[in-house]
Short mmCIF file of C-alpha atoms in Angstrom, two decimals:
data_model
loop_
_atom_site.label_atom_id
_atom_site.label_comp_id
_atom_site.label_asym_id
_atom_site.label_seq_id
_atom_site.Cartn_x
_atom_site.Cartn_y
_atom_site.Cartn_z
CA VAL A 1 4.86 -13.01 -7.73
CA LYS A 2 3.18 -16.40 -6.45
CA VAL A 3 0.32 -14.10 -5.10
CA LEU A 4 0.18 -12.40 -8.19
CA HIS A 5 0.36 -15.47 -10.12
CA LYS A 6 -2.58 -17.23 -7.87
CA THR A 7 -4.82 -14.04 -8.19
CA LEU A 8 -4.52 -13.56 -11.69
CA ASP A 9 -5.06 -17.59 -12.49
CA LYS A 10 -8.17 -16.98 -10.66
CA ILE A 11 -9.55 -14.23 -12.80
CA LEU A 12 -8.20 -15.80 -15.94
CA GLU A 13 -9.77 -19.17 -14.94
CA SER A 14 -13.40 -17.50 -14.33
CA GLY A 15 -13.24 -15.75 -17.95
CA ALA A 16 -11.24 -18.67 -20.21
CA GLY A 17 -12.13 -18.36 -23.65
CA ARG A 18 -13.22 -14.31 -23.50
CA LYS A 19 -11.64 -11.44 -23.92
CA LEU A 20 -11.66 -9.44 -20.16
CA ASP A 21 -11.92 -6.27 -19.22
CA LEU A 22 -8.44 -6.59 -17.74
CA PHE A 23 -5.12 -5.09 -17.37
CA VAL A 24 -1.72 -5.65 -16.11
CA MET A 25 0.05 -2.51 -15.06
CA ALA A 26 3.77 -2.68 -14.50
CA ILE A 27 5.55 0.00 -12.85
CA GLY A 28 9.30 0.86 -12.28
CA ILE A 29 11.49 3.55 -10.65
CA ASP A 30 13.49 5.58 -12.93
CA GLU A 31 17.09 5.44 -12.33
CA CYS A 32 16.54 3.12 -9.54
CA GLU A 33 19.94 1.72 -8.82
CA MET A 34 21.65 5.68 -9.31
CA LEU A 35 19.25 6.31 -6.26
CA ILE A 36 20.51 3.30 -4.24
CA LYS A 37 23.93 4.17 -4.98
CA GLU A 38 23.61 7.89 -4.17
CA TYR A 39 21.56 7.68 -1.10
CA GLY A 40 21.50 4.08 0.06
CA TYR A 41 19.78 0.92 0.29
CA VAL A 42 17.54 2.30 3.13
CA VAL A 43 16.46 5.02 1.20
CA GLY A 44 15.58 2.41 -1.71
CA ASP A 45 13.03 0.61 0.90
CA LYS A 46 11.84 3.83 1.99
CA ILE A 47 11.14 4.97 -1.85
CA HIS A 48 9.41 1.66 -2.59
CA LEU A 49 7.24 1.86 0.39
CA TYR A 50 6.57 5.80 -0.34
CA LEU A 51 5.65 4.15 -4.27
CA SER A 52 3.27 1.77 -2.84
CA LYS A 53 1.23 3.98 -0.60
CA THR A 54 0.93 6.38 -3.40
CA ILE A 55 0.07 3.76 -5.67
CA ASP A 56 -2.73 2.04 -3.47
CA ASN A 57 -4.31 5.52 -3.09
CA ALA A 58 -4.31 6.42 -6.75
CA THR A 59 -6.21 3.50 -7.18
CA ARG A 60 -9.39 1.35 -5.82
CA ILE A 61 -9.05 -1.19 -2.88
CA GLU A 62 -10.14 -3.72 -5.88
CA HIS A 63 -6.82 -3.18 -8.04
CA PRO A 64 -4.13 -5.30 -5.87
CA LEU A 65 -0.49 -4.50 -6.35
CA PHE A 66 2.10 -6.68 -6.37
CA LYS A 67 6.22 -6.48 -6.12
CA ASP A 68 8.50 -8.83 -8.00
CA SER A 69 11.76 -9.79 -7.07
CA ASP A 70 13.46 -6.99 -9.54
CA GLY A 71 11.78 -4.13 -7.43
CA ARG A 72 8.80 -3.67 -10.06
CA PHE A 73 5.09 -3.15 -9.09
CA LEU A 74 2.45 -4.67 -10.77
CA LEU A 75 -1.28 -3.53 -10.80
CA LEU A 76 -3.81 -5.97 -12.08
CA LEU A 77 -7.01 -3.69 -13.11
CA ASN A 78 -9.77 -6.26 -13.50
CA ARG A 79 -13.00 -4.82 -14.53
CA VAL A 80 -12.43 -1.79 -16.32
CA GLU A 81 -12.22 0.05 -19.59
CA ALA A 82 -9.26 0.85 -21.88
CA VAL A 83 -10.04 4.54 -21.12
CA GLU A 84 -10.14 3.91 -17.26
CA ALA A 85 -6.61 1.74 -17.22
CA GLN A 86 -5.00 4.83 -19.38
CA GLU A 87 -6.50 7.23 -16.76
CA ILE A 88 -5.12 5.60 -13.69
CA ALA A 89 -1.89 5.29 -15.27
CA ASN A 90 -1.86 8.51 -16.01
CA ARG A 91 -2.80 9.68 -12.43
CA ILE A 92 -0.17 7.39 -10.98
CA LYS A 93 2.56 9.37 -13.19
CA ALA A 94 1.40 12.36 -12.10
CA ARG A 95 1.26 11.82 -8.32
CA ILE A 96 4.57 10.43 -8.26
CA ARG A 97 6.22 13.00 -10.44
CA ALA A 98 4.25 15.85 -8.22
CA SER A 99 5.44 14.29 -5.03
CA LYS A 100 8.77 14.93 -2.96
CA LEU A 101 10.32 12.18 -0.95
CA MET A 102 11.69 13.71 2.31
CA TYR A 103 14.84 11.88 3.83
CA MET A 104 17.27 13.61 6.31
CA ASP A 105 18.21 16.56 4.47
CA TYR A 106 18.04 15.78 1.16
CA VAL A 107 14.85 16.21 -1.39
CA ILE A 108 14.31 13.46 -3.58
CA ASN A 109 12.33 13.66 -6.94
CA LEU A 110 11.09 10.48 -8.21
CA SER A 111 9.88 9.49 -11.14
CA VAL A 112 8.22 6.07 -12.62
CA SER A 113 8.11 4.54 -16.30
CA LEU A 114 5.17 2.25 -16.56
CA SER A 115 3.65 -0.24 -19.09
CA VAL A 116 -0.04 -1.12 -19.18
CA VAL A 117 -1.31 -4.57 -21.37
CA SER A 118 -4.79 -5.50 -21.70
CA HIS A 119 -5.81 -9.31 -21.75
CA ASN A 120 -6.15 -10.94 -24.94
CA VAL A 121 -7.78 -14.24 -25.68
CA GLY A 122 -5.67 -17.07 -24.93
CA ASP A 123 -3.05 -14.85 -22.71
CA SER A 124 -2.14 -17.04 -19.68
CA VAL A 125 -0.73 -15.79 -16.40
CA GLU A 126 3.04 -15.80 -17.69
CA SER A 127 2.07 -13.93 -21.48
CA LEU A 128 0.30 -10.94 -19.34
CA TYR A 129 3.16 -11.02 -17.02
CA VAL A 130 6.26 -11.10 -19.96
CA ARG A 131 4.25 -8.56 -22.17
CA ALA A 132 3.73 -6.13 -18.89
CA THR A 133 7.26 -6.31 -17.97
CA GLU A 134 9.29 -6.42 -21.65
CA LEU A 135 7.37 -3.22 -22.39
CA LEU A 136 8.16 -1.66 -19.15
CA ALA A 137 11.78 -2.42 -19.85
CA ASP A 138 11.19 -0.75 -23.15
CA ALA A 139 9.59 2.23 -21.87
CA MET A 140 12.17 2.54 -19.32
CA GLN A 141 14.83 2.29 -22.21
CA LYS A 142 13.80 4.87 -24.34
CA SER A 143 13.11 7.87 -21.77
CA ASN A 144 12.71 8.50 -17.83
CA ASN A 145 8.87 9.30 -16.90
CA ASN A 146 7.55 7.01 -20.22
CA MET A 147 4.50 5.06 -20.73
CA ILE A 148 3.50 2.22 -23.25
CA ILE A 149 0.07 1.23 -23.92
CA ASP A 150 -0.70 -2.19 -25.26
CA LEU A 151 -4.36 -2.43 -25.97
CA GLY A 152 -3.57 -5.48 -27.77
CA VAL A 153 -6.74 -4.66 -30.71
#
């Protein structure tokens, strides 16, 4: 998360005092603990690796992906409009939902929930991170394969 904070701090510093076309997307694996209990920690690692590749393939190279200590993925969408941020979120969800992860003789169907928050004037690295992760927790509590978008308007 330190690299995320450094990267985000640099972006926020360059746009101090104005609203930026910046979104932070938090992505969480639905029922991750259940999957790990059922298939083991090796599968948990494979799921995280598989998801990071899938998310990377669904986004542009200038949108860096990070993983925090709680196993959530955080994606920075810099210099994008709200419509594009929503399209990226929908693309990620659809690709993961349509995919099947093979492990030994098991086929593991994955789903993710996610949140997307936009930058507001006066936001700090911490406020963006907290808003994104709290909205993700809300999304995951409501149902699987859920998405909450906060455009901050």
